[in-house]
Amino acid sequence: MHGGAELVFSREGERTVLRKSCSQLPLQVQRALCGPSGEAIVTLLSPTGDLLEDDDVELEVICEPGADVVLRQASATRLHGCESGAIAFSGHFEVGVDARLRYLPLELIPFAHANYRQHLELELDDGAEAVVWEVIGPGRVWEVDAPRQLGLQLEAWVQGELAFADLLRLNGPNRIATAGHSHVGCLLQFGPSFTQADADHLHEGLTAAGLIGSASLLPSYGVGARVIAGSADQILRVFESLSGRAITVDGPARGGLRGAPEE
């Protein structure tokens, strides 16, 4: 199934509004909510929380100058096994001058023989900010040693210049899970004013919360962290508390953070 969504956000006075919304299964878009600071909070969902072989999902998001946007999910995403094809997801995000985007997906759950390819691209204009996180689980507990393929690629461009690129690949059993830590998470915060002190503060917060990992200043325009832990819930709650303003209006910590069951 080939589908996705196109979203355009604009600033109107003291609040951000969803000016354009088009979606096609397997992706759906719920009505935008207004947060306490005027941010637009939009929930992305699929009817079952599952992606199957040959599903191809495209997400296009434009945050016009000054917009403040939160994109979240209603549940975790189960990635089913593939015989010969693959599952693909691509996200393209344009964040205008002084705009802010928080892309906060819930857990990816790759089942045995899943073949998943994800490519996220952020284009950040002058003064733009973005928060992106990713959490990956082990799939079904009795399938930890089964092969699966994941390729998670992210690129961030600032005023046309490549500021950051990351590629996470898994080809085979989930060695993180077999080593006794079931989940891995990555948190990226992009913005013009991050310093080493911010990276140190993020690292201290991760350590205080009991996560195993590290945070560092990115080569330019941000800070990042990668961690391992015993549950997606633990990682997501810590990421939310350390990545700026809390998400309210039945946000992730209150609205099904645990997501879909791992069976």
CSV table of N, CA and C in Angstrom, one decimal, residues 77-230:
chain,number,residue,atom,x,y,z
A,77,THR,N,4.5,1.2,16.3
A,77,THR,CA,4.4,0.7,14.9
A,77,THR,C,5.0,-0.7,14.8
A,78,ARG,N,4.2,-1.7,14.5
A,78,ARG,CA,4.7,-3.0,14.4
A,78,ARG,C,5.1,-3.2,12.9
A,79,LEU,N,6.3,-3.7,12.7
A,79,LEU,CA,6.9,-3.9,11.4
A,79,LEU,C,6.9,-5.4,11.2
A,80,HIS,N,6.0,-5.9,10.2
A,80,HIS,CA,5.9,-7.3,10.0
A,80,HIS,C,6.9,-7.9,9.1
A,81,GLY,N,7.1,-9.2,9.1
A,81,GLY,CA,8.1,-9.9,8.3
A,81,GLY,C,7.8,-9.7,6.9
A,82,CYS,N,8.9,-9.8,6.1
A,82,CYS,CA,8.9,-9.6,4.6
A,82,CYS,C,9.5,-10.8,4.0
A,83,GLU,N,8.9,-11.3,3.0
A,83,GLU,CA,9.5,-12.5,2.3
A,83,GLU,C,10.5,-12.1,1.2
A,84,SER,N,10.2,-11.1,0.4
A,84,SER,CA,11.1,-10.7,-0.6
A,84,SER,C,11.2,-9.1,-0.8
A,85,GLY,N,10.1,-8.5,-0.3
A,85,GLY,CA,10.1,-7.0,-0.4
A,85,GLY,C,10.5,-6.3,0.8
A,86,ALA,N,10.0,-5.1,1.0
A,86,ALA,CA,10.4,-4.3,2.1
A,86,ALA,C,9.3,-3.3,2.5
A,87,ILE,N,9.5,-2.7,3.7
A,87,ILE,CA,8.6,-1.6,4.1
A,87,ILE,C,9.4,-0.3,4.1
A,88,ALA,N,8.8,0.7,3.6
A,88,ALA,CA,9.5,2.0,3.4
A,88,ALA,C,8.8,3.1,4.0
A,89,PHE,N,9.5,4.0,4.7
A,89,PHE,CA,8.9,5.2,5.2
A,89,PHE,C,9.9,6.4,5.0
A,90,SER,N,9.3,7.5,4.4
A,90,SER,CA,10.1,8.7,4.2
A,90,SER,C,9.4,9.9,4.7
A,91,GLY,N,10.2,10.7,5.4
A,91,GLY,CA,9.6,12.0,5.9
A,91,GLY,C,10.5,13.2,5.5
A,92,HIS,N,9.8,14.2,5.0
A,92,HIS,CA,10.5,15.4,4.6
A,92,HIS,C,9.9,16.6,5.4
A,93,PHE,N,10.7,17.3,6.1
A,93,PHE,CA,10.2,18.3,7.0
A,93,PHE,C,10.9,19.6,6.7
A,94,GLU,N,10.1,20.7,6.4
A,94,GLU,CA,10.7,22.0,6.1
A,94,GLU,C,10.3,22.9,7.3
A,95,VAL,N,11.3,23.4,8.0
A,95,VAL,CA,11.0,24.2,9.2
A,95,VAL,C,11.5,25.6,8.9
A,96,GLY,N,10.6,26.6,8.8
A,96,GLY,CA,10.8,27.9,8.4
A,96,GLY,C,11.5,28.8,9.4
A,97,VAL,N,11.8,30.0,9.1
A,97,VAL,CA,12.5,31.0,9.9
A,97,VAL,C,11.8,31.0,11.3
A,98,ASP,N,12.6,30.8,12.3
A,98,ASP,CA,12.1,30.9,13.7
A,98,ASP,C,10.9,29.9,14.0
A,99,ALA,N,10.7,28.9,13.2
A,99,ALA,CA,9.7,27.9,13.5
A,99,ALA,C,10.3,26.8,14.3
A,100,ARG,N,9.4,26.0,14.9
A,100,ARG,CA,9.8,24.9,15.8
A,100,ARG,C,9.0,23.7,15.5
A,101,LEU,N,9.7,22.5,15.3
A,101,LEU,CA,9.0,21.2,15.1
A,101,LEU,C,9.5,20.2,16.1
A,102,ARG,N,8.6,19.5,16.6
A,102,ARG,CA,8.9,18.3,17.4
A,102,ARG,C,8.2,17.1,16.8
A,103,TYR,N,9.0,16.2,16.3
A,103,TYR,CA,8.6,14.9,15.7
A,103,TYR,C,8.8,13.8,16.7
A,104,LEU,N,7.8,13.3,17.3
A,104,LEU,CA,7.9,12.4,18.4
A,104,LEU,C,7.2,11.0,18.2
A,105,PRO,N,7.7,10.2,17.3
A,105,PRO,CA,7.1,8.9,17.1
A,105,PRO,C,7.3,8.0,18.3
A,106,LEU,N,6.4,7.1,18.4
A,106,LEU,CA,6.5,6.0,19.4
A,106,LEU,C,7.3,4.9,18.9
A,107,GLU,N,7.3,3.8,19.6
A,107,GLU,CA,8.3,2.7,19.4
A,107,GLU,C,8.1,2.0,18.0
A,108,LEU,N,9.2,1.7,17.4
A,108,LEU,CA,9.2,0.8,16.3
A,108,LEU,C,9.5,-0.7,16.8
A,109,ILE,N,8.6,-1.6,16.4
A,109,ILE,CA,8.7,-3.0,16.8
A,109,ILE,C,8.9,-3.9,15.6
A,110,PRO,N,10.2,-4.2,15.3
A,110,PRO,CA,10.4,-5.1,14.1
A,110,PRO,C,10.3,-6.5,14.5
A,111,PHE,N,9.3,-7.2,13.8
A,111,PHE,CA,9.2,-8.6,14.0
A,111,PHE,C,10.2,-9.4,13.2
A,112,ALA,N,10.3,-10.7,13.4
A,112,ALA,CA,11.3,-11.5,12.7
A,112,ALA,C,11.1,-11.3,11.2
A,113,HIS,N,12.2,-11.2,10.5
A,113,HIS,CA,12.3,-11.1,9.0
A,113,HIS,C,11.7,-9.8,8.5
A,114,ALA,N,11.5,-8.8,9.4
A,114,ALA,CA,11.1,-7.5,8.9
A,114,ALA,C,12.3,-6.9,8.1
A,115,ASN,N,11.9,-6.1,7.1
A,115,ASN,CA,12.9,-5.4,6.2
A,115,ASN,C,12.3,-4.0,6.1
A,116,TYR,N,12.9,-3.0,6.9
A,116,TYR,CA,12.4,-1.7,7.0
A,116,TYR,C,13.4,-0.7,6.6
A,117,ARG,N,13.0,0.3,5.8
A,117,ARG,CA,13.9,1.4,5.4
A,117,ARG,C,13.2,2.7,5.7
A,118,GLN,N,13.9,3.6,6.4
A,118,GLN,CA,13.4,4.9,6.8
A,118,GLN,C,14.4,6.0,6.5
A,119,HIS,N,13.9,7.0,5.9
A,119,HIS,CA,14.7,8.2,5.5
A,119,HIS,C,14.0,9.4,5.9
A,120,LEU,N,14.6,10.2,6.9
A,120,LEU,CA,14.0,11.4,7.3
A,120,LEU,C,15.0,12.5,6.9
A,121,GLU,N,14.4,13.6,6.4
A,121,GLU,CA,15.2,14.8,5.9
A,121,GLU,C,14.6,16.0,6.5
A,122,LEU,N,15.4,16.8,7.2
A,122,LEU,CA,14.9,18.1,7.7
A,122,LEU,C,15.6,19.2,7.0
A,123,GLU,N,14.9,20.2,6.6
A,123,GLU,CA,15.4,21.4,6.1
A,123,GLU,C,15.1,22.6,7.0
A,124,LEU,N,16.1,23.1,7.7
A,124,LEU,CA,15.9,24.1,8.7
A,124,LEU,C,16.4,25.5,8.2
A,125,ASP,N,15.5,26.5,8.4
A,125,ASP,CA,15.9,27.8,8.0
A,125,ASP,C,16.5,28.6,9.1
A,126,ASP,N,16.7,29.8,9.0
A,126,ASP,CA,17.4,30.7,10.0
A,126,ASP,C,16.6,30.7,11.3
A,127,GLY,N,17.3,30.3,12.4
A,127,GLY,CA,16.6,30.3,13.7
A,127,GLY,C,15.7,29.1,13.9
A,128,ALA,N,15.5,28.2,13.0
A,128,ALA,CA,14.6,27.1,13.2
A,128,ALA,C,15.1,26.1,14.2
A,129,GLU,N,14.2,25.4,14.9
A,129,GLU,CA,14.5,24.4,15.9
A,129,GLU,C,13.7,23.1,15.6
A,130,ALA,N,14.3,22.0,15.9
A,130,ALA,CA,13.6,20.7,15.7
A,130,ALA,C,14.1,19.7,16.8
A,131,VAL,N,13.1,18.9,17.2
A,131,VAL,CA,13.4,17.8,18.1
A,131,VAL,C,12.9,16.5,17.4
A,132,VAL,N,13.8,15.5,17.3
A,132,VAL,CA,13.4,14.2,16.7
A,132,VAL,C,13.9,13.1,17.5
A,133,TRP,N,13.1,12.1,17.8
A,133,TRP,CA,13.6,11.0,18.5
A,133,TRP,C,13.1,9.7,17.8
A,134,GLU,N,13.8,8.6,18.2
A,134,GLU,CA,13.5,7.3,17.7
A,134,GLU,C,13.7,6.3,18.8
A,135,VAL,N,12.8,5.3,18.9
A,135,VAL,CA,13.0,4.2,19.9
A,135,VAL,C,12.7,2.9,19.2
A,136,ILE,N,13.6,1.9,19.3
A,136,ILE,CA,13.4,0.6,18.6
A,136,ILE,C,13.4,-0.5,19.7
A,137,GLY,N,12.3,-1.3,19.6
A,137,GLY,CA,12.2,-2.4,20.5
A,137,GLY,C,12.7,-3.7,19.9
A,138,PRO,N,12.6,-4.8,20.6
A,138,PRO,CA,13.1,-6.1,20.2
A,138,PRO,C,12.1,-7.0,19.4
A,139,GLY,N,10.9,-6.5,19.2
A,139,GLY,CA,9.9,-7.4,18.6
A,139,GLY,C,9.4,-8.5,19.6
A,140,ARG,N,8.9,-9.5,19.1
A,140,ARG,CA,8.4,-10.6,20.0
A,140,ARG,C,9.6,-11.2,20.7
A,141,VAL,N,9.4,-11.5,22.0
A,141,VAL,CA,10.5,-11.9,22.9
A,141,VAL,C,11.1,-13.2,22.4
A,142,TRP,N,10.2,-14.1,21.8
A,142,TRP,CA,10.7,-15.4,21.4
A,142,TRP,C,11.4,-15.3,20.0
A,143,GLU,N,11.5,-14.2,19.4
A,143,GLU,CA,12.1,-14.0,18.1
A,143,GLU,C,13.3,-13.1,18.2
A,144,VAL,N,13.9,-13.0,19.3
A,144,VAL,CA,15.1,-12.1,19.5
A,144,VAL,C,16.2,-12.5,18.6
A,145,ASP,N,16.4,-13.8,18.4
A,145,ASP,CA,17.5,-14.3,17.6
A,145,ASP,C,17.2,-14.4,16.1
A,146,ALA,N,16.0,-14.1,15.7
A,146,ALA,CA,15.6,-14.2,14.3
A,146,ALA,C,16.2,-13.0,13.5
A,147,PRO,N,16.5,-13.2,12.3
A,147,PRO,CA,17.1,-12.1,11.4
A,147,PRO,C,16.0,-11.0,11.1
A,148,ARG,N,16.5,-9.8,11.0
A,148,ARG,CA,15.7,-8.7,10.5
A,148,ARG,C,16.6,-7.6,10.0
A,149,GLN,N,16.1,-6.8,9.2
A,149,GLN,CA,16.9,-5.7,8.6
A,149,GLN,C,16.2,-4.3,8.8
A,150,LEU,N,17.0,-3.4,9.4
A,150,LEU,CA,16.5,-2.1,9.6
A,150,LEU,C,17.6,-1.1,9.0
A,151,GLY,N,17.1,-0.1,8.4
A,151,GLY,CA,18.0,1.0,7.9
A,151,GLY,C,17.4,2.3,8.2
A,152,LEU,N,17.9,3.1,9.2
A,152,LEU,CA,17.3,4.3,9.6
A,152,LEU,C,18.3,5.5,9.3
A,153,GLN,N,17.9,6.3,8.4
A,153,GLN,CA,18.8,7.4,7.9
A,153,GLN,C,18.1,8.7,8.2
A,154,LEU,N,18.9,9.7,8.7
A,154,LEU,CA,18.4,11.0,8.9
A,154,LEU,C,19.5,12.0,8.5
A,155,GLU,N,19.0,13.1,7.8
A,155,GLU,CA,19.8,14.2,7.4
A,155,GLU,C,19.2,15.5,7.8
A,156,ALA,N,20.0,16.4,8.3
A,156,ALA,CA,19.5,17.7,8.7
A,156,ALA,C,20.3,18.8,7.9
A,157,TRP,N,19.6,19.6,7.2
A,157,TRP,CA,20.2,20.7,6.4
A,157,TRP,C,19.8,22.0,7.0
A,158,VAL,N,20.8,22.9,7.2
A,158,VAL,CA,20.5,24.2,7.8
A,158,VAL,C,20.9,25.3,6.7
A,159,GLN,N,19.9,26.0,6.2
A,159,GLN,CA,20.0,27.0,5.2
A,159,GLN,C,20.8,26.4,4.0
A,160,GLY,N,20.4,25.2,3.6
A,160,GLY,CA,21.0,24.6,2.4
A,160,GLY,C,22.3,23.9,2.6
A,161,GLU,N,22.9,23.9,3.9
A,161,GLU,CA,24.1,23.2,4.2
A,161,GLU,C,23.9,22.0,5.0
A,162,LEU,N,24.5,20.9,4.7
A,162,LEU,CA,24.3,19.7,5.5
A,162,LEU,C,25.0,19.9,6.8
A,163,ALA,N,24.2,19.8,7.9
A,163,ALA,CA,24.7,20.0,9.3
A,163,ALA,C,24.9,18.7,10.0
A,164,PHE,N,24.1,17.7,9.7
A,164,PHE,CA,24.2,16.4,10.4
A,164,PHE,C,23.6,15.3,9.5
A,165,ALA,N,24.3,14.1,9.6
A,165,ALA,CA,23.8,12.9,9.0
A,165,ALA,C,24.0,11.7,9.9
A,166,ASP,N,23.0,10.8,9.9
A,166,ASP,CA,23.2,9.6,10.8
A,166,ASP,C,22.5,8.4,10.1
A,167,LEU,N,23.2,7.3,10.2
A,167,LEU,CA,22.6,6.1,9.6
A,167,LEU,C,22.8,4.9,10.6
A,168,LEU,N,21.7,4.3,11.0
A,168,LEU,CA,21.6,3.2,11.9
A,168,LEU,C,21.2,2.0,11.1
A,169,ARG,N,22.0,0.9,11.1
A,169,ARG,CA,21.7,-0.3,10.4
A,169,ARG,C,21.7,-1.5,11.3
A,170,LEU,N,20.7,-2.4,11.1
A,170,LEU,CA,20.7,-3.7,11.8
A,170,LEU,C,20.4,-4.7,10.7
A,171,ASN,N,21.3,-5.7,10.6
A,171,ASN,CA,21.1,-6.7,9.7
A,171,ASN,C,21.5,-8.1,10.3
A,172,GLY,N,20.4,-8.7,10.9
A,172,GLY,CA,20.6,-9.9,11.7
A,172,GLY,C,19.9,-9.8,13.0
A,173,PRO,N,20.2,-10.7,13.9
A,173,PRO,CA,19.6,-10.6,15.2
A,173,PRO,C,19.8,-9.3,15.9
A,174,ASN,N,18.9,-9.0,16.8
A,174,ASN,CA,19.0,-7.7,17.6
A,174,ASN,C,20.0,-8.0,18.8
A,175,ARG,N,21.3,-7.6,18.6
A,175,ARG,CA,22.3,-7.9,19.6
A,175,ARG,C,22.1,-7.0,20.8
A,176,ILE,N,21.5,-5.9,20.7
A,176,ILE,CA,21.2,-5.1,21.9
A,176,ILE,C,20.3,-5.8,22.8
A,177,ALA,N,19.2,-6.4,22.2
A,177,ALA,CA,18.3,-7.2,23.0
A,177,ALA,C,18.9,-8.4,23.6
A,178,THR,N,19.7,-9.1,22.8
A,178,THR,CA,20.4,-10.4,23.3
A,178,THR,C,21.4,-10.1,24.4
A,179,ALA,N,21.9,-8.8,24.5
A,179,ALA,CA,22.8,-8.4,25.5
A,179,ALA,C,22.1,-8.0,26.8
A,180,GLY,N,20.8,-8.1,26.8
A,180,GLY,CA,20.1,-7.9,28.1
A,180,GLY,C,19.4,-6.5,28.1
A,181,HIS,N,19.5,-5.7,27.1
A,181,HIS,CA,18.9,-4.4,27.1
A,181,HIS,C,17.9,-4.4,25.9
A,182,SER,N,16.7,-4.3,26.1
A,182,SER,CA,15.7,-4.6,25.1
A,182,SER,C,15.5,-3.5,24.1
A,183,HIS,N,15.7,-2.2,24.5
A,183,HIS,CA,15.4,-1.1,23.6
A,183,HIS,C,16.5,-0.1,23.5
A,184,VAL,N,16.6,0.5,22.3
A,184,VAL,CA,17.6,1.5,22.0
A,184,VAL,C,16.9,2.8,21.5
A,185,GLY,N,17.4,3.9,21.9
A,185,GLY,CA,16.7,5.2,21.6
A,185,GLY,C,17.7,6.2,21.2
A,186,CYS,N,17.3,7.1,20.3
A,186,CYS,CA,18.1,8.2,19.8
A,186,CYS,C,17.3,9.5,19.9
A,187,LEU,N,17.9,10.5,20.5
A,187,LEU,CA,17.3,11.9,20.7
A,187,LEU,C,18.2,12.9,20.0
A,188,LEU,N,17.6,13.7,19.1
A,188,LEU,CA,18.3,14.8,18.4
A,188,LEU,C,17.6,16.1,18.6
A,189,GLN,N,18.3,17.1,19.0
A,189,GLN,CA,17.8,18.5,19.2
A,189,GLN,C,18.6,19.4,18.4
A,190,PHE,N,17.9,20.1,17.4
A,190,PHE,CA,18.6,21.0,16.5
A,190,PHE,C,18.2,22.4,16.8
A,191,GLY,N,19.1,23.3,16.8
A,191,GLY,CA,18.9,24.7,17.1
A,191,GLY,C,20.1,25.5,17.0
A,192,PRO,N,20.0,26.8,16.9
A,192,PRO,CA,21.2,27.7,16.7
A,192,PRO,C,22.0,28.0,17.9
A,193,SER,N,21.5,27.7,19.1
A,193,SER,CA,22.2,28.2,20.3
A,193,SER,C,22.7,27.1,21.3
A,194,PHE,N,22.7,25.8,20.9
A,194,PHE,CA,23.2,24.8,21.8
A,194,PHE,C,24.7,24.9,22.0
A,195,THR,N,25.1,24.5,23.2
A,195,THR,CA,26.5,24.6,23.6
A,195,THR,C,26.9,23.3,24.2
A,196,GLN,N,28.2,23.1,24.6
A,196,GLN,CA,28.7,21.9,25.3
A,196,GLN,C,28.0,21.8,26.6
A,197,ALA,N,27.7,22.9,27.2
A,197,ALA,CA,26.9,22.8,28.5
A,197,ALA,C,25.6,22.2,28.3
A,198,ASP,N,24.9,22.4,27.2
A,198,ASP,CA,23.6,21.7,27.0
A,198,ASP,C,23.8,20.2,26.8
A,199,ALA,N,24.9,19.8,26.1
A,199,ALA,CA,25.2,18.4,25.9
A,199,ALA,C,25.5,17.7,27.3
A,200,ASP,N,26.3,18.5,28.1
A,200,ASP,CA,26.6,17.9,29.5
A,200,ASP,C,25.4,17.8,30.3
A,201,HIS,N,24.5,18.8,30.2
A,201,HIS,CA,23.2,18.7,31.0
A,201,HIS,C,22.3,17.5,30.5
A,202,LEU,N,22.3,17.3,29.2
A,202,LEU,CA,21.5,16.2,28.7
A,202,LEU,C,22.1,14.9,29.1
A,203,HIS,N,23.5,14.7,29.1
A,203,HIS,CA,24.1,13.5,29.5
A,203,HIS,C,23.8,13.3,31.0
A,204,GLU,N,23.9,14.3,31.8
A,204,GLU,CA,23.6,14.1,33.3
A,204,GLU,C,22.2,13.7,33.5
A,205,GLY,N,21.3,14.2,32.7
A,205,GLY,CA,19.9,13.8,32.9
A,205,GLY,C,19.6,12.4,32.5
A,206,LEU,N,20.3,11.9,31.5
A,206,LEU,CA,20.2,10.5,31.1
A,206,LEU,C,20.7,9.6,32.2
A,207,THR,N,21.9,10.0,32.7
A,207,THR,CA,22.5,9.1,33.7
A,207,THR,C,21.6,9.1,35.0
A,208,ALA,N,21.1,10.3,35.4
A,208,ALA,CA,20.3,10.3,36.6
A,208,ALA,C,19.0,9.5,36.5
A,209,ALA,N,18.5,9.4,35.2
A,209,ALA,CA,17.3,8.6,35.0
A,209,ALA,C,17.6,7.1,34.9
A,210,GLY,N,18.8,6.7,34.9
A,210,GLY,CA,19.2,5.3,34.9
A,210,GLY,C,19.3,4.7,33.5
A,211,LEU,N,19.4,5.6,32.4
A,211,LEU,CA,19.6,5.1,31.1
A,211,LEU,C,21.1,4.9,30.8
A,212,ILE,N,21.4,3.9,30.0
A,212,ILE,CA,22.8,3.7,29.6
A,212,ILE,C,23.1,4.3,28.3
A,213,GLY,N,24.0,5.3,28.2
A,213,GLY,CA,24.2,5.9,27.0
A,213,GLY,C,25.0,7.2,27.2
A,214,SER,N,25.0,8.0,26.1
A,214,SER,CA,25.8,9.3,26.2
A,214,SER,C,25.2,10.3,25.3
A,215,ALA,N,25.5,11.6,25.6
A,215,ALA,CA,25.1,12.7,24.8
A,215,ALA,C,26.3,13.5,24.4
A,216,SER,N,26.2,14.2,23.3
A,216,SER,CA,27.3,15.0,22.9
A,216,SER,C,26.8,16.2,22.0
A,217,LEU,N,27.6,17.2,21.8
A,217,LEU,CA,27.4,18.3,21.0
A,217,LEU,C,27.6,17.8,19.5
A,218,LEU,N,26.6,18.1,18.6
A,218,LEU,CA,26.7,17.7,17.2
A,218,LEU,C,27.8,18.6,16.6
A,219,PRO,N,28.2,18.2,15.4
A,219,PRO,CA,29.2,19.0,14.7
A,219,PRO,C,28.8,20.4,14.5
A,220,SER,N,27.5,20.6,14.3
A,220,SER,CA,27.0,22.0,14.2
A,220,SER,C,25.5,21.9,14.5
A,221,TYR,N,24.9,23.0,15.1
A,221,TYR,CA,23.5,23.2,15.2
A,221,TYR,C,22.7,22.2,16.0
A,222,GLY,N,23.3,21.7,17.1
A,222,GLY,CA,22.5,20.8,18.0
A,222,GLY,C,23.2,19.9,18.9
A,223,VAL,N,22.5,19.1,19.6
A,223,VAL,CA,23.0,18.1,20.5
A,223,VAL,C,22.2,16.8,20.2
A,224,GLY,N,22.9,15.7,20.6
A,224,GLY,CA,22.2,14.4,20.4
A,224,GLY,C,22.6,13.4,21.4
A,225,ALA,N,21.8,12.3,21.5
A,225,ALA,CA,22.1,11.3,22.5
A,225,ALA,C,21.6,9.9,22.0
A,226,ARG,N,22.3,8.9,22.4
A,226,ARG,CA,21.8,7.5,22.1
A,226,ARG,C,21.9,6.7,23.3
A,227,VAL,N,20.9,5.9,23.6
A,227,VAL,CA,20.8,5.2,24.9
A,227,VAL,C,20.2,3.8,24.7
A,228,ILE,N,20.4,2.9,25.7
A,228,ILE,CA,19.8,1.6,25.7
A,228,ILE,C,19.1,1.5,27.1
A,229,ALA,N,18.0,0.8,27.2
A,229,ALA,CA,17.2,0.6,28.4
A,229,ALA,C,16.3,-0.6,28.3
A,230,GLY,N,15.6,-0.8,29.4
A,230,GLY,CA,14.7,-2.0,29.5
A,230,GLY,C,13.3,-1.9,29.0
